[in-house]
Amino acid sequence: MRALLSARIGGVLLLAAIVAALPLLGPNRFYVDMAMKSWLNAAVCIGLNLLIGYAGQISLGHAGFFALGAYASAILTARYGVPGLVAMLAGAVGTGLLAFAVARPILKLRGHYLAMATLGLGFIISIVLTRELWLTGGPDGVQVPALFVGTWRASGLETWYWIAGGAMVLTAWLSLNLIDSGIGRALRALHGSEVAAETLGIDTTRYKVMVFVLSAVIAALVGSLFAHAERFVTPQEAGFLRSIEFVTMVVLGGMASTFGAVVGAVILTVLPQAVATFQDFKHIVFGAILIMVMIFMPRGLVPTLAGLVRRPGGGPGA
Amino acid sequence: MAEFLQFLFSGLTVGAIYAMVGVGFAIIYNSSQVINFAQGEFVMIGGMATVALTANAGLPLALAVPIAIAIAALTGLALQKFAIEPSRGASVATVIIITIGASIFIRGVVEVALGKNDRALESFSGDEPLRIAGATLLPQSLWVLGALVAVAIGLKLFFDRTRVGKAMLATAQNRLAAQLVGIEVNRIMLLSFGLSAALGALAGLLTAPITLTRYDVGIMLGLKGFCAAILGGLGSAWGALIGGLLLGIVEQMSAGYFSSAYKDAVAFVIILAVLFVRPSGLFGARGTDRV
Amino acid sequence: MNVLTMSRRALLGAAAFAASIVGGDFAAAQTPPPIRVGAFVAATGPASFLGAPELNTLRLYVDRINRSGGVLGRQLQLSIYDSAGDARQAVTFVRRLIEEDRVDFIVGGSTTGETMAVLPLVTEAGVPFISLAGANVVVQPVGERRWVFKTPHSDTMAVQKIYEDMKRDNMTRAAILGGSGGFDQSCRAEARRLAPEYGITIVADETYGASDTDMTPQLTRIRNTQGVQAIVGCGFGAPTVITARNYRQLGMQSIRFYFNHGVASPQFIAQSGGAAEGIRVPVAALLVADQLPANDPQRQVALDYIQAYRAAFNEDVSTFGGHAYDGLMIALDAVRRAGGTDRARVRDEIERTTNFVGVDGIFNMTAQDHMGLDLRSFRMVEIRNNNWRLLY
């Protein structure tokens, strides 16, 4: 137990150290920008990983939640003069309620119905954001005011790098704590065998709904941060392909591994930049990498590599 | 009345595409429990390959069609053999990511090989619309609907009358039991990928003269087909077929009678409604998943 | 050690860049430094009908100019990225162009959304940026768009041209039909906004999704609306072709059909398979270059571009590649006049562009007008016998 505890604190400290040290290494602000986006994506993925890795459910609509947060911040602050943090909170609460309303009936069913429901929900969100020109600015997107906390104005890439990094480390810490708590144990039991968990008297639906709502709220909060950092949002943020990207990050990095989610997010944020130099062949390269990693490391990068390090030949990873 | 008929024709044509893609989803899901997000790419391959073979290579249509279907079927077989089979036992999410990777890869290959432009295919028998009770119907739509009927009959015969078809059904019912009675499950899965790829390609090449085709048309068609499969009850080929037609008709009717602004959302609203009210779909028998 | 650094660099996509820098420094001993041209276009994705010809054009002309000795005796070095029309990717790529590739100016931004998203960046860094996006908002209010210019005609102009043409024929009742993308929606908004100015009533407004495959319901609704004299189509690509075909299928030729310049590509006519007969489109001179009178100043410029593009890519030109051509040429012209690549001076010179004969029209930029085109740069054409027929 103590070893686990120290691993947890050690892991969070390591993440924090990486966040702190990275700006010293990056040759210019382009890398700072990429790192900032990596951290934001990572925060979403840490939340999504709770759902995929522990509740065993897939969401194909998380970009929709992300965009709801982003647009809540954009619209409430710009049009209605709501303070930034309040708008952020409103977006998170609204998204949480929506996620709850959808998940409650769906998660009573066993199977991958949540994937289908979130697919539909994500599309509906993206279509509404595209169509309601008067509210959202339509497909060409909308400008977002700077974030004010009191009188302090959060602006500049470097500032946002620290906010994004901080948000990511905080999410990781929360996630690791949650996994170690009673809820986490219940979730793990549930992932092992739902039926077995039920016979042990665990209300599986309740836990699954909870984790789903939590992951949606995290996505919405990060969406708000993204909107203020980028100062511009388009409905593409809600797109199906973006949702797929989040899931891919989690699965590639390693399901049921908080650090895996971070690694997956970083790789998939950086990879498009790396393959951009392949020009016309970039989709082929990207697709091939995805297939190869998933075939040869079906549990994802971090668990597989951790398994190799710990005991050559495999075994369950971190 | 003429108006209603016009929307119905339009809905049936669009629905037939969804239906064929949906059936493909169902066949693969049945035999392997895989939700194949690359399904739409087969539709794209069917259309793009036929265009390339006729327009670029100058082959007659009658020759281009079977070759295009064969190309798609081979792609399906390759997908199963080299990407799905090696990942046996991996989690659902992992397999989904593999099929998504495959669809990105396939799109990329076609994009490089055949370009990014929209491509049109000549209609099989002219563009002179048929007039029926005040509504108009393109001859190509008759090809599409005719092919759908043929596919339905063909599948019925295949599943009822042939050993392979029955083996496929048995595998879907109970994989272990099927294995015990000597059915080579891997072969069945391979076959199901080939078959559903061929079906997708058929839909793609038949509709290319109406809808045009492009390297990335598979994304949306695949998703609509997926909706059709869910609507019909995932895993039921007949359900997917009816689900696809229904979806097409509802979409076009809502655009015609109500508003076209939210037509795109119709399919997804239906999906949510189905999941809330009757998650097993219109024709799915099982209420819950197997444990 | 070596392997480690190499793999990390490759991961960051910097290997190619590093090589080019090393090569550049090495060459710098003998030759003057290159002019660094930055570009980002939607070469893939739903807006690839814009970005793909833009990408082709930029590569083609950078290559041609380099072979003929460059500009001011300096070679051009093109850094070009595919944004896929995605605002988020565009921002990252523009950051990369500015910070990593250290470009002297940027041409690009196929869509309005991605252009708008990168404006804070280029303004902050002070890099001259010629956008290839349609909407006016890209260069207005001009006070906040000091570093931003654009070459494409705006959708406002396309709609004005269409309404002028309707007025000529005493048509007052129009239906709008368009897609849901940014390009379509901004045209539809302009069509609604400008209608009263021209005494036109919008009696129907229909829309379709980008991947829709049958528009007969929308067209049937328009047909059943009383007194529609003309349809104003806003869109591009496959949906417009399907719309044209459905228009013929439903036998609606008694209602005149206008499309905005989104269909101004030869593929539209070819793919419509004869269904586009009679459709009117405001287009750039480029598409009717061979029909222009011999004394039209744009004629030769357009014919040269057409010939070069066709020879290189074996496909017909669209107006969108033309935007990139004009953007690159205007920027290089400014570099020439500025005598170097000092960003502020290049910006000033772009703003002083006068009587620049491009394929989109004749540009006259001022401090108040960062596009510099007027309605004369649009020609009204009708599709006849599967070809553009210049009306006026």
PDB file of N, CA and C in Angstrom, chain B residues 3 6-7 10 14 111 116-120 127 129 136-138 209-212 215 220 252 255-261 263-264, chain C residues 43-46 48 52 206-207 209-214 216-218 220-221 224 237-238 241-242 245 248-250 267 271 273 315:
ATOM      1  N   GLU B   3     -45.824  15.013 -54.540  1.00  0.00           N
ATOM      2  CA  GLU B   3     -44.780  15.439 -53.629  1.00  0.00           C
ATOM      3  C   GLU B   3     -44.319  14.273 -52.751  1.00  0.00           C
ATOM      4  N   GLN B   6     -42.357  11.836 -54.617  1.00  0.00           N
ATOM      5  CA  GLN B   6     -41.010  12.338 -54.900  1.00  0.00           C
ATOM      6  C   GLN B   6     -40.099  12.125 -53.696  1.00  0.00           C
ATOM      7  N   PHE B   7     -40.596  12.472 -52.506  1.00  0.00           N
ATOM      8  CA  PHE B   7     -39.788  12.288 -51.294  1.00  0.00           C
ATOM      9  C   PHE B   7     -39.531  10.802 -51.039  1.00  0.00           C
ATOM     10  N   SER B  10     -36.854   9.531 -53.417  1.00  0.00           N
ATOM     11  CA  SER B  10     -35.593  10.057 -52.951  1.00  0.00           C
ATOM     12  C   SER B  10     -35.128   9.308 -51.702  1.00  0.00           C
ATOM     13  N   VAL B  14     -31.683   6.903 -51.301  1.00  0.00           N
ATOM     14  CA  VAL B  14     -30.690   7.183 -50.261  1.00  0.00           C
ATOM     15  C   VAL B  14     -30.655   6.026 -49.262  1.00  0.00           C
ATOM     16  N   GLU B 111      -6.354   8.467 -51.850  1.00  0.00           N
ATOM     17  CA  GLU B 111      -6.077   9.890 -52.046  1.00  0.00           C
ATOM     18  C   GLU B 111      -4.811  10.075 -52.881  1.00  0.00           C
ATOM     19  N   LYS B 116      -7.705  13.876 -55.070  1.00  0.00           N
ATOM     20  CA  LYS B 116      -8.635  14.349 -54.054  1.00  0.00           C
ATOM     21  C   LYS B 116      -9.929  14.884 -54.637  1.00  0.00           C
ATOM     22  N   ASN B 117     -10.033  14.873 -55.961  1.00  0.00           N
ATOM     23  CA  ASN B 117     -11.208  15.498 -56.573  1.00  0.00           C
ATOM     24  C   ASN B 117     -12.447  14.611 -56.494  1.00  0.00           C
ATOM     25  N   ASP B 118     -13.602  15.271 -56.600  1.00  0.00           N
ATOM     26  CA  ASP B 118     -14.844  14.526 -56.822  1.00  0.00           C
ATOM     27  C   ASP B 118     -14.746  13.834 -58.177  1.00  0.00           C
ATOM     28  N   ARG B 119     -15.275  12.631 -58.233  1.00  0.00           N
ATOM     29  CA  ARG B 119     -15.287  11.926 -59.520  1.00  0.00           C
ATOM     30  C   ARG B 119     -16.717  11.520 -59.829  1.00  0.00           C
ATOM     31  N   ALA B 120     -17.081  11.649 -61.084  1.00  0.00           N
ATOM     32  CA  ALA B 120     -18.424  11.253 -61.499  1.00  0.00           C
ATOM     33  C   ALA B 120     -18.337  10.009 -62.366  1.00  0.00           C
ATOM     34  N   ASP B 127     -29.697   9.479 -68.336  1.00  0.00           N
ATOM     35  CA  ASP B 127     -30.108  10.402 -67.285  1.00  0.00           C
ATOM     36  C   ASP B 127     -31.542  10.884 -67.479  1.00  0.00           C
ATOM     37  N   PRO B 129     -35.049  11.258 -66.782  1.00  0.00           N
ATOM     38  CA  PRO B 129     -35.856  10.806 -65.641  1.00  0.00           C
ATOM     39  C   PRO B 129     -37.177  10.157 -66.062  1.00  0.00           C
ATOM     40  N   THR B 136     -40.601  12.278 -60.292  1.00  0.00           N
ATOM     41  CA  THR B 136     -39.580  11.811 -61.221  1.00  0.00           C
ATOM     42  C   THR B 136     -38.619  10.870 -60.509  1.00  0.00           C
ATOM     43  N   LEU B 137     -38.087   9.949 -61.298  1.00  0.00           N
ATOM     44  CA  LEU B 137     -37.170   8.949 -60.748  1.00  0.00           C
ATOM     45  C   LEU B 137     -36.061   8.753 -61.773  1.00  0.00           C
ATOM     46  N   LEU B 138     -34.809   8.764 -61.313  1.00  0.00           N
ATOM     47  CA  LEU B 138     -33.709   8.541 -62.241  1.00  0.00           C
ATOM     48  C   LEU B 138     -33.584   7.048 -62.522  1.00  0.00           C
ATOM     49  N   PRO B 209     -22.949   7.264 -59.849  1.00  0.00           N
ATOM     50  CA  PRO B 209     -23.497   8.142 -60.881  1.00  0.00           C
ATOM     51  C   PRO B 209     -24.493   9.164 -60.324  1.00  0.00           C
ATOM     52  N   ILE B 210     -25.112   8.875 -59.194  1.00  0.00           N
ATOM     53  CA  ILE B 210     -26.083   9.814 -58.630  1.00  0.00           C
ATOM     54  C   ILE B 210     -25.405  10.795 -57.682  1.00  0.00           C
ATOM     55  N   THR B 211     -24.500  10.274 -56.870  1.00  0.00           N
ATOM     56  CA  THR B 211     -23.996  11.072 -55.750  1.00  0.00           C
ATOM     57  C   THR B 211     -22.579  11.585 -55.950  1.00  0.00           C
ATOM     58  N   LEU B 212     -21.909  11.178 -57.017  1.00  0.00           N
ATOM     59  CA  LEU B 212     -20.471  11.397 -57.189  1.00  0.00           C
ATOM     60  C   LEU B 212     -19.727  10.627 -56.091  1.00  0.00           C
ATOM     61  N   TYR B 215     -12.467  10.400 -52.356  1.00  0.00           N
ATOM     62  CA  TYR B 215     -11.709   9.531 -51.469  1.00  0.00           C
ATOM     63  C   TYR B 215     -12.250   9.528 -50.037  1.00  0.00           C
ATOM     64  N   MET B 220     -18.953   9.513 -43.852  1.00  0.00           N
ATOM     65  CA  MET B 220     -20.344   9.774 -43.507  1.00  0.00           C
ATOM     66  C   MET B 220     -21.239   8.597 -43.896  1.00  0.00           C
ATOM     67  N   GLN B 252     -35.394  12.054 -45.803  1.00  0.00           N
ATOM     68  CA  GLN B 252     -35.858  12.848 -46.947  1.00  0.00           C
ATOM     69  C   GLN B 252     -37.246  13.431 -46.697  1.00  0.00           C
ATOM     70  N   ALA B 255     -36.829  16.423 -44.483  1.00  0.00           N
ATOM     71  CA  ALA B 255     -36.318  17.563 -45.250  1.00  0.00           C
ATOM     72  C   ALA B 255     -37.419  18.148 -46.119  1.00  0.00           C
ATOM     73  N   GLY B 256     -38.273  17.278 -46.649  1.00  0.00           N
ATOM     74  CA  GLY B 256     -39.313  17.733 -47.562  1.00  0.00           C
ATOM     75  C   GLY B 256     -40.484  18.388 -46.854  1.00  0.00           C
ATOM     76  N   TYR B 257     -40.921  17.797 -45.764  1.00  0.00           N
ATOM     77  CA  TYR B 257     -42.139  18.297 -45.123  1.00  0.00           C
ATOM     78  C   TYR B 257     -41.874  19.296 -44.002  1.00  0.00           C
ATOM     79  N   PHE B 258     -40.743  19.130 -43.314  1.00  0.00           N
ATOM     80  CA  PHE B 258     -40.498  20.039 -42.204  1.00  0.00           C
ATOM     81  C   PHE B 258     -39.445  21.058 -42.574  1.00  0.00           C
ATOM     82  N   SER B 259     -38.213  20.760 -42.325  1.00  0.00           N
ATOM     83  CA  SER B 259     -37.169  21.718 -42.630  1.00  0.00           C
ATOM     84  C   SER B 259     -35.920  20.955 -43.015  1.00  0.00           C
ATOM     85  N   SER B 260     -35.172  21.541 -43.906  1.00  0.00           N
ATOM     86  CA  SER B 260     -33.948  20.860 -44.309  1.00  0.00           C
ATOM     87  C   SER B 260     -32.795  21.202 -43.374  1.00  0.00           C
ATOM     88  N   ALA B 261     -33.006  22.152 -42.460  1.00  0.00           N
ATOM     89  CA  ALA B 261     -31.898  22.636 -41.642  1.00  0.00           C
ATOM     90  C   ALA B 261     -31.308  21.535 -40.755  1.00  0.00           C
ATOM     91  N   LYS B 263     -31.853  18.167 -41.175  1.00  0.00           N
ATOM     92  CA  LYS B 263     -31.968  16.867 -41.806  1.00  0.00           C
ATOM     93  C   LYS B 263     -30.825  15.935 -41.407  1.00  0.00           C
ATOM     94  N   ASP B 264     -29.620  16.507 -41.357  1.00  0.00           N
ATOM     95  CA  ASP B 264     -28.436  15.713 -41.021  1.00  0.00           C
ATOM     96  C   ASP B 264     -28.527  15.092 -39.635  1.00  0.00           C
TER      97      ASP B 264
ATOM     98  N   ALA C  43      -5.382  21.331 -48.008  1.00  0.00           N
ATOM     99  CA  ALA C  43      -5.147  20.436 -49.142  1.00  0.00           C
ATOM    100  C   ALA C  43      -5.958  19.152 -49.044  1.00  0.00           C
ATOM    101  N   THR C  44      -6.363  18.788 -47.828  1.00  0.00           N
ATOM    102  CA  THR C  44      -7.248  17.633 -47.677  1.00  0.00           C
ATOM    103  C   THR C  44      -8.460  18.081 -46.867  1.00  0.00           C
ATOM    104  N   GLY C  45      -9.392  17.162 -46.671  1.00  0.00           N
ATOM    105  CA  GLY C  45     -10.585  17.507 -45.899  1.00  0.00           C
ATOM    106  C   GLY C  45     -11.649  18.121 -46.790  1.00  0.00           C
ATOM    107  N   PRO C  46     -12.755  18.528 -46.143  1.00  0.00           N
ATOM    108  CA  PRO C  46     -13.903  18.985 -46.926  1.00  0.00           C
ATOM    109  C   PRO C  46     -13.632  20.227 -47.776  1.00  0.00           C
ATOM    110  N   SER C  48     -10.895  20.701 -49.513  1.00  0.00           N
ATOM    111  CA  SER C  48      -9.746  20.432 -50.380  1.00  0.00           C
ATOM    112  C   SER C  48      -9.968  20.922 -51.801  1.00  0.00           C
ATOM    113  N   ALA C  52      -6.415  22.136 -52.524  1.00  0.00           N
ATOM    114  CA  ALA C  52      -5.580  21.316 -53.405  1.00  0.00           C
ATOM    115  C   ALA C  52      -5.026  22.122 -54.583  1.00  0.00           C
ATOM    116  N   GLU C 206     -33.482  27.072 -48.243  1.00  0.00           N
ATOM    117  CA  GLU C 206     -33.307  25.641 -47.993  1.00  0.00           C
ATOM    118  C   GLU C 206     -31.835  25.306 -47.810  1.00  0.00           C
ATOM    119  N   THR C 207     -31.585  24.257 -47.049  1.00  0.00           N
ATOM    120  CA  THR C 207     -30.197  23.882 -46.810  1.00  0.00           C
ATOM    121  C   THR C 207     -30.006  22.374 -46.900  1.00  0.00           C
ATOM    122  N   GLY C 209     -26.819  19.066 -46.062  1.00  0.00           N
ATOM    123  CA  GLY C 209     -25.558  18.742 -45.408  1.00  0.00           C
ATOM    124  C   GLY C 209     -24.465  18.514 -46.437  1.00  0.00           C
ATOM    125  N   ALA C 210     -23.208  18.635 -45.995  1.00  0.00           N
ATOM    126  CA  ALA C 210     -22.084  18.550 -46.917  1.00  0.00           C
ATOM    127  C   ALA C 210     -21.987  17.190 -47.596  1.00  0.00           C
ATOM    128  N   SER C 211     -22.500  16.141 -46.939  1.00  0.00           N
ATOM    129  CA  SER C 211     -22.371  14.823 -47.561  1.00  0.00           C
ATOM    130  C   SER C 211     -23.731  14.291 -48.009  1.00  0.00           C
ATOM    131  N   ASP C 212     -24.687  15.184 -48.183  1.00  0.00           N
ATOM    132  CA  ASP C 212     -25.993  14.750 -48.676  1.00  0.00           C
ATOM    133  C   ASP C 212     -25.896  14.270 -50.113  1.00  0.00           C
ATOM    134  N   THR C 213     -26.785  13.348 -50.450  1.00  0.00           N
ATOM    135  CA  THR C 213     -26.676  12.738 -51.771  1.00  0.00           C
ATOM    136  C   THR C 213     -27.925  12.937 -52.615  1.00  0.00           C
ATOM    137  N   ASP C 214     -28.907  13.633 -52.099  1.00  0.00           N
ATOM    138  CA  ASP C 214     -30.129  13.822 -52.878  1.00  0.00           C
ATOM    139  C   ASP C 214     -30.815  15.099 -52.405  1.00  0.00           C
ATOM    140  N   THR C 216     -33.546  16.476 -53.959  1.00  0.00           N
ATOM    141  CA  THR C 216     -34.887  16.654 -54.541  1.00  0.00           C
ATOM    142  C   THR C 216     -35.916  17.160 -53.521  1.00  0.00           C
ATOM    143  N   PRO C 217     -35.847  16.761 -52.244  1.00  0.00           N
ATOM    144  CA  PRO C 217     -36.840  17.334 -51.314  1.00  0.00           C
ATOM    145  C   PRO C 217     -36.733  18.856 -51.222  1.00  0.00           C
ATOM    146  N   GLN C 218     -35.504  19.367 -51.099  1.00  0.00           N
ATOM    147  CA  GLN C 218     -35.327  20.806 -50.986  1.00  0.00           C
ATOM    148  C   GLN C 218     -35.821  21.511 -52.245  1.00  0.00           C
ATOM    149  N   THR C 220     -37.971  20.393 -54.421  1.00  0.00           N
ATOM    150  CA  THR C 220     -39.423  20.261 -54.534  1.00  0.00           C
ATOM    151  C   THR C 220     -40.112  21.334 -53.714  1.00  0.00           C
ATOM    152  N   ARG C 221     -39.566  21.592 -52.519  1.00  0.00           N
ATOM    153  CA  ARG C 221     -40.145  22.652 -51.687  1.00  0.00           C
ATOM    154  C   ARG C 221     -40.052  24.003 -52.380  1.00  0.00           C
ATOM    155  N   ASN C 224     -42.552  24.236 -55.124  1.00  0.00           N
ATOM    156  CA  ASN C 224     -43.916  24.410 -54.635  1.00  0.00           C
ATOM    157  C   ASN C 224     -44.153  25.765 -53.973  1.00  0.00           C
ATOM    158  N   GLY C 237     -18.494  21.889 -54.808  1.00  0.00           N
ATOM    159  CA  GLY C 237     -18.249  20.452 -54.786  1.00  0.00           C
ATOM    160  C   GLY C 237     -19.455  19.599 -55.106  1.00  0.00           C
ATOM    161  N   ALA C 238     -19.390  18.353 -54.633  1.00  0.00           N
ATOM    162  CA  ALA C 238     -20.373  17.342 -55.000  1.00  0.00           C
ATOM    163  C   ALA C 238     -21.831  17.784 -54.775  1.00  0.00           C
ATOM    164  N   VAL C 241     -23.180  19.717 -57.681  1.00  0.00           N
ATOM    165  CA  VAL C 241     -23.397  18.888 -58.868  1.00  0.00           C
ATOM    166  C   VAL C 241     -24.701  18.102 -58.723  1.00  0.00           C
ATOM    167  N   ILE C 242     -24.896  17.533 -57.532  1.00  0.00           N
ATOM    168  CA  ILE C 242     -26.122  16.775 -57.296  1.00  0.00           C
ATOM    169  C   ILE C 242     -27.332  17.697 -57.416  1.00  0.00           C
ATOM    170  N   ARG C 245     -28.128  18.310 -60.994  1.00  0.00           N
ATOM    171  CA  ARG C 245     -28.765  17.128 -61.598  1.00  0.00           C
ATOM    172  C   ARG C 245     -30.215  16.991 -61.154  1.00  0.00           C
ATOM    173  N   ARG C 248     -32.473  19.367 -62.955  1.00  0.00           N
ATOM    174  CA  ARG C 248     -32.906  18.880 -64.263  1.00  0.00           C
ATOM    175  C   ARG C 248     -33.914  17.736 -64.106  1.00  0.00           C
ATOM    176  N   GLN C 249     -33.618  16.840 -63.162  1.00  0.00           N
ATOM    177  CA  GLN C 249     -34.500  15.691 -62.961  1.00  0.00           C
ATOM    178  C   GLN C 249     -35.937  16.146 -62.699  1.00  0.00           C
ATOM    179  N   LEU C 250     -36.072  17.233 -61.911  1.00  0.00           N
ATOM    180  CA  LEU C 250     -37.401  17.716 -61.552  1.00  0.00           C
ATOM    181  C   LEU C 250     -37.968  18.654 -62.622  1.00  0.00           C
ATOM    182  N   GLN C 267     -14.788  20.989 -63.341  1.00  0.00           N
ATOM    183  CA  GLN C 267     -15.370  19.733 -62.865  1.00  0.00           C
ATOM    184  C   GLN C 267     -16.871  19.852 -62.676  1.00  0.00           C
ATOM    185  N   GLN C 271     -19.026  17.053 -64.348  1.00  0.00           N
ATOM    186  CA  GLN C 271     -19.696  16.064 -63.516  1.00  0.00           C
ATOM    187  C   GLN C 271     -21.209  16.200 -63.569  1.00  0.00           C
ATOM    188  N   GLY C 273     -22.862  16.407 -66.100  1.00  0.00           N
ATOM    189  CA  GLY C 273     -23.327  15.618 -67.235  1.00  0.00           C
ATOM    190  C   GLY C 273     -24.433  16.311 -68.007  1.00  0.00           C
ATOM    191  N   GLU C 315      -4.586  18.887 -65.403  1.00  0.00           N
ATOM    192  CA  GLU C 315      -5.993  19.105 -65.078  1.00  0.00           C
ATOM    193  C   GLU C 315      -6.323  20.572 -65.281  1.00  0.00           C
TER     194      GLU C 315
END
